[in-house]
Short mmCIF file of C-alpha atoms and ligand atoms in Angstrom, two decimals:
data_model
loop_
_atom_site.label_atom_id
_atom_site.label_comp_id
_atom_site.label_asym_id
_atom_site.label_seq_id
_atom_site.Cartn_x
_atom_site.Cartn_y
_atom_site.Cartn_z
CA MET A 1469 -35.24 35.94 26.01
CA THR A 1470 -32.37 34.72 28.03
CA THR A 1471 -30.96 31.73 28.48
CA SER A 1472 -29.45 30.56 31.79
CA ASP A 1473 -25.42 30.14 32.26
CA GLU A 1474 -26.38 26.88 33.86
CA ALA A 1475 -28.49 25.48 30.49
CA ILE A 1476 -25.13 26.62 28.16
CA GLU A 1477 -22.73 24.82 30.53
CA GLN A 1478 -24.90 21.48 30.47
CA ALA A 1479 -25.62 21.82 26.65
CA ALA A 1480 -21.64 22.06 26.40
CA ARG A 1481 -21.37 18.92 28.39
CA VAL A 1482 -23.67 17.05 26.17
CA LEU A 1483 -21.96 18.23 23.24
CA ARG A 1484 -18.20 17.03 24.92
CA GLY A 1485 -19.89 13.88 25.81
CA GLY A 1486 -20.82 12.95 22.33
CA GLY A 1487 -24.63 13.73 22.69
CA LEU A 1488 -27.09 15.70 20.71
CA VAL A 1489 -28.07 19.18 21.41
CA ALA A 1490 -30.79 21.27 19.71
CA PHE A 1491 -30.11 25.10 20.03
CA PRO A 1492 -31.69 28.08 18.76
CA THR A 1493 -29.88 30.16 16.09
CA GLU A 1494 -31.68 33.29 14.31
CA THR A 1495 -32.57 31.47 11.44
CA VAL A 1496 -34.00 27.81 12.81
CA TYR A 1497 -33.16 25.75 15.58
CA GLY A 1498 -30.05 23.25 14.74
CA LEU A 1499 -29.78 19.65 16.23
CA GLY A 1500 -26.13 19.81 16.84
CA ALA A 1501 -23.21 17.18 17.50
CA ASP A 1502 -19.47 17.73 17.99
CA ALA A 1503 -18.14 18.37 14.44
CA SER A 1504 -15.28 16.51 15.18
CA ASN A 1505 -16.63 13.47 16.74
CA PRO A 1506 -17.73 11.07 13.76
CA ALA A 1507 -19.71 9.04 16.12
CA ALA A 1508 -21.75 11.88 17.27
CA VAL A 1509 -22.28 13.24 13.81
CA ARG A 1510 -23.63 9.94 12.75
CA ARG A 1511 -26.29 10.11 15.27
CA ILE A 1512 -27.60 13.19 13.41
CA PHE A 1513 -28.30 11.50 10.16
CA GLU A 1514 -30.10 8.86 12.26
CA VAL A 1515 -32.52 10.91 14.26
CA LYS A 1516 -33.42 13.10 11.35
CA GLY A 1517 -33.72 9.79 9.00
CA ARG A 1518 -31.65 11.85 6.89
CA PRO A 1519 -29.28 10.60 3.98
CA THR A 1520 -25.77 10.35 4.70
CA SER A 1521 -24.53 11.74 1.60
CA HIS A 1522 -26.46 15.13 2.36
CA PRO A 1523 -23.96 17.76 4.01
CA LEU A 1524 -24.32 19.54 7.47
CA ILE A 1525 -23.33 23.10 8.17
CA VAL A 1526 -20.58 23.37 10.80
CA HIS A 1527 -21.16 26.39 13.17
CA ILE A 1528 -18.24 28.09 14.83
CA GLY A 1529 -18.14 30.86 17.58
CA ASP A 1530 -16.04 33.55 15.32
CA ALA A 1531 -14.53 34.04 12.15
CA GLY A 1532 -11.23 33.96 13.47
CA ARG A 1533 -11.63 29.83 13.66
CA LEU A 1534 -12.43 29.53 10.24
CA ASP A 1535 -9.19 28.18 8.76
CA ARG A 1536 -9.53 25.49 11.29
CA TRP A 1537 -12.25 24.15 9.12
CA ALA A 1538 -11.64 25.57 5.71
CA GLU A 1539 -8.75 24.86 3.84
CA ALA A 1540 -7.14 28.29 2.77
CA PRO A 1541 -10.39 30.73 2.73
CA PRO A 1542 -10.13 33.00 -0.66
CA PRO A 1543 -10.37 36.36 -0.19
CA ALA A 1544 -14.13 36.68 -1.17
CA ALA A 1545 -15.07 34.48 1.40
CA LEU A 1546 -13.02 36.84 4.08
CA ARG A 1547 -15.06 39.54 2.66
CA LEU A 1548 -18.35 38.15 3.26
CA ALA A 1549 -17.86 36.92 6.39
CA ALA A 1550 -16.55 40.51 7.69
CA ARG A 1551 -19.77 41.65 6.58
CA PHE A 1552 -22.44 39.46 7.32
CA TRP A 1553 -21.17 37.07 10.30
CA PRO A 1554 -22.48 36.60 12.81
CA GLY A 1555 -25.45 36.07 10.61
CA PRO A 1556 -27.64 34.12 8.36
CA LEU A 1557 -25.19 33.37 5.65
CA THR A 1558 -23.33 30.00 5.21
CA LEU A 1559 -20.24 29.82 3.06
CA VAL A 1560 -18.89 26.71 1.03
CA LEU A 1561 -15.28 26.24 1.50
CA ARG A 1562 -12.56 23.93 0.39
CA ARG A 1563 -12.64 21.39 3.50
CA HIS A 1564 -9.92 20.91 5.79
CA ARG A 1565 -8.47 17.54 6.30
CA ARG A 1566 -9.35 17.41 9.90
CA VAL A 1567 -13.09 17.82 9.04
CA PRO A 1568 -14.43 14.25 9.42
CA ALA A 1569 -15.99 12.77 6.26
CA VAL A 1570 -19.28 11.99 7.89
CA VAL A 1571 -19.67 16.48 7.77
CA THR A 1572 -19.40 16.97 4.50
CA GLY A 1573 -21.27 13.94 3.15
CA GLY A 1574 -17.95 13.07 1.74
CA LEU A 1575 -17.75 16.19 -0.21
CA ASP A 1576 -14.42 18.07 -0.45
CA THR A 1577 -15.86 21.26 0.28
CA VAL A 1578 -17.77 22.10 3.75
CA GLY A 1579 -20.42 24.75 4.48
CA VAL A 1580 -19.56 26.74 7.57
CA ARG A 1581 -21.33 29.97 9.38
CA VAL A 1582 -21.60 31.95 12.91
CA PRO A 1583 -24.90 32.27 13.88
CA ASP A 1584 -26.12 35.46 15.05
CA HIS A 1585 -27.91 34.62 18.36
CA PRO A 1586 -26.73 34.76 22.03
CA ALA A 1587 -27.48 31.38 23.18
CA ALA A 1588 -25.83 29.92 20.00
CA LEU A 1589 -22.82 32.04 20.71
CA ALA A 1590 -22.81 31.55 24.12
CA LEU A 1591 -22.70 27.59 23.64
CA LEU A 1592 -20.06 27.79 21.10
CA SER A 1593 -17.99 29.80 23.24
CA ALA A 1594 -18.81 27.45 26.33
CA PHE A 1595 -18.06 24.19 23.97
CA GLY A 1596 -14.97 25.59 22.25
CA GLY A 1597 -15.38 23.57 19.11
CA GLY A 1598 -17.39 23.62 16.28
CA VAL A 1599 -21.04 22.18 16.16
CA ALA A 1600 -22.37 20.05 12.88
CA ALA A 1601 -25.97 20.85 12.76
CA PRO A 1602 -29.10 20.78 10.43
CA SER A 1603 -32.20 22.06 10.97
CA ALA A 1604 -33.69 20.44 14.19
CA ASN A 1605 -36.52 18.25 12.63
CA ARG A 1606 -37.18 15.21 10.75
CA PHE A 1607 -36.15 14.93 7.09
CA GLY A 1608 -38.23 16.66 4.79
CA SER A 1609 -40.89 18.04 7.03
CA VAL A 1610 -41.08 21.63 8.38
CA SER A 1611 -38.03 23.32 10.35
CA PRO A 1612 -38.42 24.34 14.05
CA THR A 1613 -38.49 27.69 14.77
CA THR A 1614 -39.46 27.36 18.56
CA ALA A 1615 -38.10 24.75 21.20
CA ALA A 1616 -41.77 23.49 21.25
CA HIS A 1617 -41.69 22.95 17.71
CA VAL A 1618 -38.11 20.65 18.12
CA ARG A 1619 -40.04 18.74 21.23
CA GLU A 1620 -42.95 17.87 19.04
CA GLY A 1621 -40.76 16.54 16.26
CA LEU A 1622 -37.58 14.93 17.71
CA GLY A 1623 -39.26 13.98 21.43
CA ALA A 1624 -36.91 11.97 23.61
CA ASP A 1625 -34.36 11.70 20.40
CA VAL A 1626 -32.45 14.78 21.31
CA ASP A 1627 -30.24 14.86 24.64
CA PHE A 1628 -30.86 18.59 25.39
CA VAL A 1629 -32.94 21.47 23.97
CA LEU A 1630 -31.95 24.75 24.91
CA ASP A 1631 -34.67 27.10 24.75
CA GLY A 1632 -33.44 30.63 23.28
CA GLY A 1633 -37.09 31.66 22.08
CA PRO A 1634 -38.84 32.13 18.83
CA CYS A 1635 -36.28 32.38 15.71
CA ARG A 1636 -35.97 35.92 14.48
CA VAL A 1637 -35.50 35.10 10.87
CA GLY A 1638 -37.35 32.03 10.33
CA VAL A 1639 -36.11 30.48 7.47
CA GLU A 1640 -32.79 29.17 6.78
CA SER A 1641 -29.37 30.77 5.90
CA THR A 1642 -28.35 32.13 2.51
CA ILE A 1643 -25.89 29.35 0.91
CA VAL A 1644 -22.70 30.98 -0.89
CA ASP A 1645 -20.39 28.65 -2.73
CA VAL A 1646 -16.66 30.74 -2.63
CA THR A 1647 -14.81 27.62 -4.17
CA GLY A 1648 -15.25 29.19 -7.54
CA GLN A 1649 -14.13 32.38 -9.42
CA GLN A 1650 -17.30 33.91 -8.56
CA PRO A 1651 -19.34 33.49 -5.41
CA GLN A 1652 -22.56 31.43 -6.17
CA ILE A 1653 -25.85 31.44 -4.51
CA LEU A 1654 -27.18 27.90 -3.92
CA ARG A 1655 -29.79 28.62 -1.44
CA PRO A 1656 -31.69 31.61 -0.93
CA GLY A 1657 -32.28 32.46 2.78
CA GLY A 1658 -31.86 35.22 5.40
CA VAL A 1659 -29.29 37.47 4.00
CA THR A 1660 -30.87 38.83 0.52
CA SER A 1661 -29.52 39.03 -2.78
CA GLU A 1662 -29.77 42.49 -2.53
CA GLU A 1663 -27.60 42.81 0.66
CA LEU A 1664 -25.14 40.26 -1.00
CA ALA A 1665 -24.59 42.45 -4.32
CA GLN A 1666 -24.44 45.47 -2.14
CA VAL A 1667 -21.64 43.92 -0.71
CA TRP A 1668 -19.73 42.17 -3.60
CA GLY A 1669 -20.39 45.22 -5.59
CA GLN A 1670 -22.13 43.16 -8.33
CA ALA A 1671 -24.98 40.47 -8.44
CA VAL A 1672 -24.31 37.31 -7.12
CA PRO A 1673 -25.69 34.62 -9.54
CA THR A 1674 -27.69 31.79 -8.73
CA PRO A 1675 -26.94 28.70 -10.73
CA ALA A 1676 -29.70 26.93 -12.70
CA SER A 1677 -29.63 23.45 -10.89
CA PRO A 1678 -28.08 24.29 -7.32
CA THR A 1679 -29.38 20.55 -6.23
CA VAL A 1680 -26.07 19.07 -7.55
CA ARG A 1681 -23.75 21.25 -6.13
CA ALA A 1682 -25.78 21.32 -2.56
CA PRO A 1683 -26.86 18.10 -2.30
CA GLY A 1684 -29.90 17.56 0.02
CA GLN A 1685 -31.70 20.43 -1.72
CA HIS A 1686 -34.49 18.46 -2.72
CA ALA A 1687 -37.53 19.57 -3.90
CA SER A 1688 -40.40 18.25 -1.48
CA HIS A 1689 -38.77 19.39 1.41
CA TYR A 1690 -39.94 21.66 4.11
CA ALA A 1691 -43.44 20.17 3.75
CA PRO A 1692 -46.29 20.21 6.21
CA ARG A 1693 -48.51 17.18 6.14
CA ALA A 1694 -51.33 19.46 4.20
CA ARG A 1695 -51.18 19.55 0.77
CA VAL A 1696 -49.39 23.26 -0.37
CA VAL A 1697 -51.07 24.38 -3.51
CA LEU A 1698 -49.87 27.65 -5.28
CA VAL A 1699 -51.74 29.46 -7.52
CA ASP A 1700 -52.35 33.40 -9.12
CA PRO A 1701 -53.89 35.80 -6.46
CA GLY A 1702 -57.02 35.76 -8.64
CA GLN A 1703 -57.34 32.23 -8.51
CA ILE A 1704 -57.25 31.33 -5.11
CA ALA A 1705 -61.20 31.38 -4.40
CA ASP A 1706 -61.63 29.03 -7.35
CA GLU A 1707 -58.93 26.50 -6.28
CA ALA A 1708 -60.44 26.60 -2.72
CA ARG A 1709 -64.22 26.12 -3.97
CA ARG A 1710 -62.75 23.19 -6.15
CA TRP A 1711 -60.83 21.40 -3.24
CA ARG A 1712 -64.00 21.88 -0.78
CA SER A 1713 -66.41 20.38 -3.19
CA ARG A 1714 -64.38 17.00 -3.09
CA GLY A 1715 -64.95 17.08 0.76
CA ARG A 1716 -61.60 18.58 1.63
CA ARG A 1717 -60.65 20.78 4.43
CA VAL A 1718 -59.00 23.89 2.86
CA GLY A 1719 -56.77 26.62 4.88
CA LEU A 1720 -56.10 29.86 2.94
CA LEU A 1721 -52.79 31.67 3.42
CA LEU A 1722 -54.24 34.91 2.31
CA PRO A 1723 -52.06 37.68 0.13
CA PRO A 1724 -53.00 41.14 1.01
CA GLN A 1725 -55.25 42.04 -2.02
CA THR A 1726 -57.34 38.65 -1.63
CA ARG A 1727 -59.18 39.28 1.59
CA ALA A 1728 -62.75 39.40 0.13
CA ASP A 1729 -62.20 35.53 -0.63
CA ALA A 1730 -62.06 34.52 2.99
CA ASP A 1731 -65.37 32.94 3.22
CA VAL A 1732 -64.33 30.01 0.79
CA GLY A 1733 -61.83 28.83 3.19
CA ASP A 1734 -62.19 26.79 6.61
CA VAL A 1735 -59.06 28.08 7.91
CA VAL A 1736 -58.27 31.50 6.84
CA VAL A 1737 -54.69 33.47 7.91
CA PRO A 1738 -53.86 36.54 6.13
CA VAL A 1739 -50.42 36.67 4.67
CA PRO A 1740 -48.15 38.74 7.43
CA PRO A 1741 -47.63 42.41 6.55
CA THR A 1742 -44.07 42.40 5.73
CA LEU A 1743 -41.57 40.00 3.85
CA PRO A 1744 -39.36 39.76 6.97
CA GLU A 1745 -42.47 39.06 9.24
CA TYR A 1746 -44.04 36.53 6.77
CA ALA A 1747 -40.53 34.84 6.77
CA ARG A 1748 -40.47 34.92 10.54
CA GLN A 1749 -43.98 33.09 10.58
CA LEU A 1750 -43.88 30.97 7.68
CA TYR A 1751 -43.01 27.56 9.50
CA ASP A 1752 -45.13 28.37 12.11
CA LEU A 1753 -48.51 29.04 10.09
CA LEU A 1754 -47.75 25.73 7.65
CA ARG A 1755 -47.78 23.96 11.41
CA HIS A 1756 -51.14 25.62 12.25
CA PHE A 1757 -52.81 24.43 9.06
CA ASP A 1758 -51.40 20.70 10.08
CA ARG A 1759 -52.88 21.69 13.60
CA GLN A 1760 -56.32 22.57 12.23
CA GLY A 1761 -56.63 19.50 10.20
CA CYS A 1762 -56.14 21.07 6.42
CA ASP A 1763 -56.13 19.00 4.26
CA VAL A 1764 -54.98 21.41 1.68
CA VAL A 1765 -53.72 24.89 2.19
CA VAL A 1766 -54.04 27.51 -0.79
CA THR A 1767 -51.99 30.71 -1.61
CA SER A 1768 -49.64 32.61 -3.71
CA LEU A 1769 -46.18 33.52 -3.90
CA PRO A 1770 -44.95 36.60 -2.67
CA PRO A 1771 -42.87 38.90 -4.96
CA PRO A 1772 -39.37 37.92 -5.53
CA ASP A 1773 -37.70 40.89 -3.75
CA GLY A 1774 -35.57 40.82 -0.36
CA MET A 1775 -37.07 37.88 1.79
CA GLY A 1776 -39.61 36.96 -0.73
CA LEU A 1777 -36.70 35.13 -2.80
CA ALA A 1778 -36.28 32.82 0.45
CA LEU A 1779 -40.29 32.64 0.74
CA ARG A 1780 -40.70 31.43 -2.59
CA ASP A 1781 -38.15 28.68 -2.80
CA ARG A 1782 -39.54 27.48 0.77
CA LEU A 1783 -43.27 27.47 -0.62
CA GLY A 1784 -42.15 26.05 -3.71
CA ARG A 1785 -40.54 23.18 -1.99
CA ALA A 1786 -43.32 22.92 0.23
CA ALA A 1787 -45.95 22.70 -2.70
CA ALA A 1788 -43.69 19.64 -4.06
CA GLN A 1789 -45.33 16.14 -4.05
CA ARG A 1790 -43.53 13.59 -2.25
CA GLY A 1791 -45.06 10.18 -2.93
CA GLY A 1792 -48.05 11.18 -5.02
CA SER A 1793 -51.46 10.22 -3.89
CA ALA A 1794 -50.09 7.39 -1.65
CA ARG A 1795 -49.01 10.23 0.60
CA ARG A 1796 -52.25 12.07 0.74
CA SER A 1797 -54.28 9.24 1.33
CA GLY A 1798 -52.05 7.11 3.62
CA GLN A 1799 -50.85 9.80 6.23
CA ARG A 1800 -53.89 11.18 7.61
O1 LIG B 2467 -29.80 28.46 8.76
C1 LIG B 2467 -29.53 27.55 8.59
O2 LIG B 2467 -28.61 26.99 7.71
C2 LIG B 2467 -29.62 26.00 9.15
C3 LIG B 2467 -29.00 26.56 11.24
C4 LIG B 2467 -29.66 25.41 11.60
O3 LIG B 2467 -27.87 26.80 10.58
N1 LIG B 2467 -29.58 24.91 9.02
C5 LIG B 2467 -29.62 24.35 8.05
O4 LIG B 2467 -28.99 23.07 7.64
O5 LIG B 2467 -30.59 24.51 7.33
P1 LIG B 2467 -29.79 21.63 6.60
O6 LIG B 2467 -28.76 20.76 6.74
O7 LIG B 2467 -31.23 21.83 6.98
O8 LIG B 2467 -29.53 22.42 5.39
C6 LIG B 2467 -27.96 22.92 5.17
C7 LIG B 2467 -27.94 22.59 3.51
C8 LIG B 2467 -27.69 21.14 3.06
O9 LIG B 2467 -28.82 20.68 2.60
C9 LIG B 2467 -26.81 21.16 1.96
O10 LIG B 2467 -27.79 21.74 0.66
C10 LIG B 2467 -26.24 22.62 2.03
O11 LIG B 2467 -26.56 23.12 3.57
N2 LIG B 2467 -24.40 22.12 2.41
C11 LIG B 2467 -24.01 22.01 3.48
N3 LIG B 2467 -22.70 21.71 3.10
C12 LIG B 2467 -22.36 21.91 1.98
C13 LIG B 2467 -21.40 21.63 1.16
N4 LIG B 2467 -20.34 21.32 1.38
N5 LIG B 2467 -21.58 21.99 -0.33
C14 LIG B 2467 -22.68 21.99 -0.77
N6 LIG B 2467 -23.99 22.46 0.01
C15 LIG B 2467 -23.94 22.27 1.25
MG1 LIG B 2468 -33.32 21.24 7.07
#
């Protein structure tokens, strides 16, 4: 899908005026504001309902502008940027003094990336500055991968929605902290750990509790309304029957070897055939079960290779309970 020059110009004008623009990236849609305008950035937190301690990612149009946002980017950063930008990789670096504190949640580091989407790059080029943007959804809910998802979730609270079609990657960027001796993965995402290892020459480790290093990486994130239950593939049918016997409407997201169990669910969708395809569709599938009125979605985790790591991370967070039983009985 091509986005018109007019739409790009209008979006850039909204950013210059301190407004909010939802824009497509290859991963998910972002909710953007002028990163050097603290009042505009504050509005992102208001609209999302997101705690101000959770830092935002600054999107820039090309790697050559990195040193306007980061203080003395280390060689590791330049090497990873050269290979993966534009692309689904966010680098956490020492923050440049000019980055407003509201962007980084008060941290002395800043997350930066160059998105790989023609409309995002055209917008960044027309605007000229950096665009601070989280995913364009309300805090804690499923990230948007189409312009329609954005409008559904944020409605009139966003000043302009730039429609660039469905997102190609479908899950958020991989976040790599390059402020230490060795790079570390803070969040698995669109760049796989295999790709990182290949470029880095050795495995890039994932610390045991990245939550502390990357505020906002809460369990119970990326969650649909329906409760997500993860079990071994062999347990899916029994688990589904258990929920149905309690009167629940059950969705099944069925991994390849478990098709025979289809009759035990109310809404049954096969897991997409490849991991990249699954990543592309994950958030839309979770929304589908909500639209179909499912109370519960039963599935199992994909293998931990390639995009499987990011899928396991997002499914695990979707399955984490927020607010226990109050959520289940209160929100329907
Ligand atoms: O693919 C993506 O990364 C999308 C698109 C729009 O670019 N953005 C995105 O933003 O997922 P958000 O706000 O939903 O998640 C960004 C996460 C934060 O939750 C935080 O954990 C981490 O990035 N982050 C940002 N700046 C950081 C910093 N200085 N140090 C550690 N973590 C940081
Ligand atoms: Mg998000």
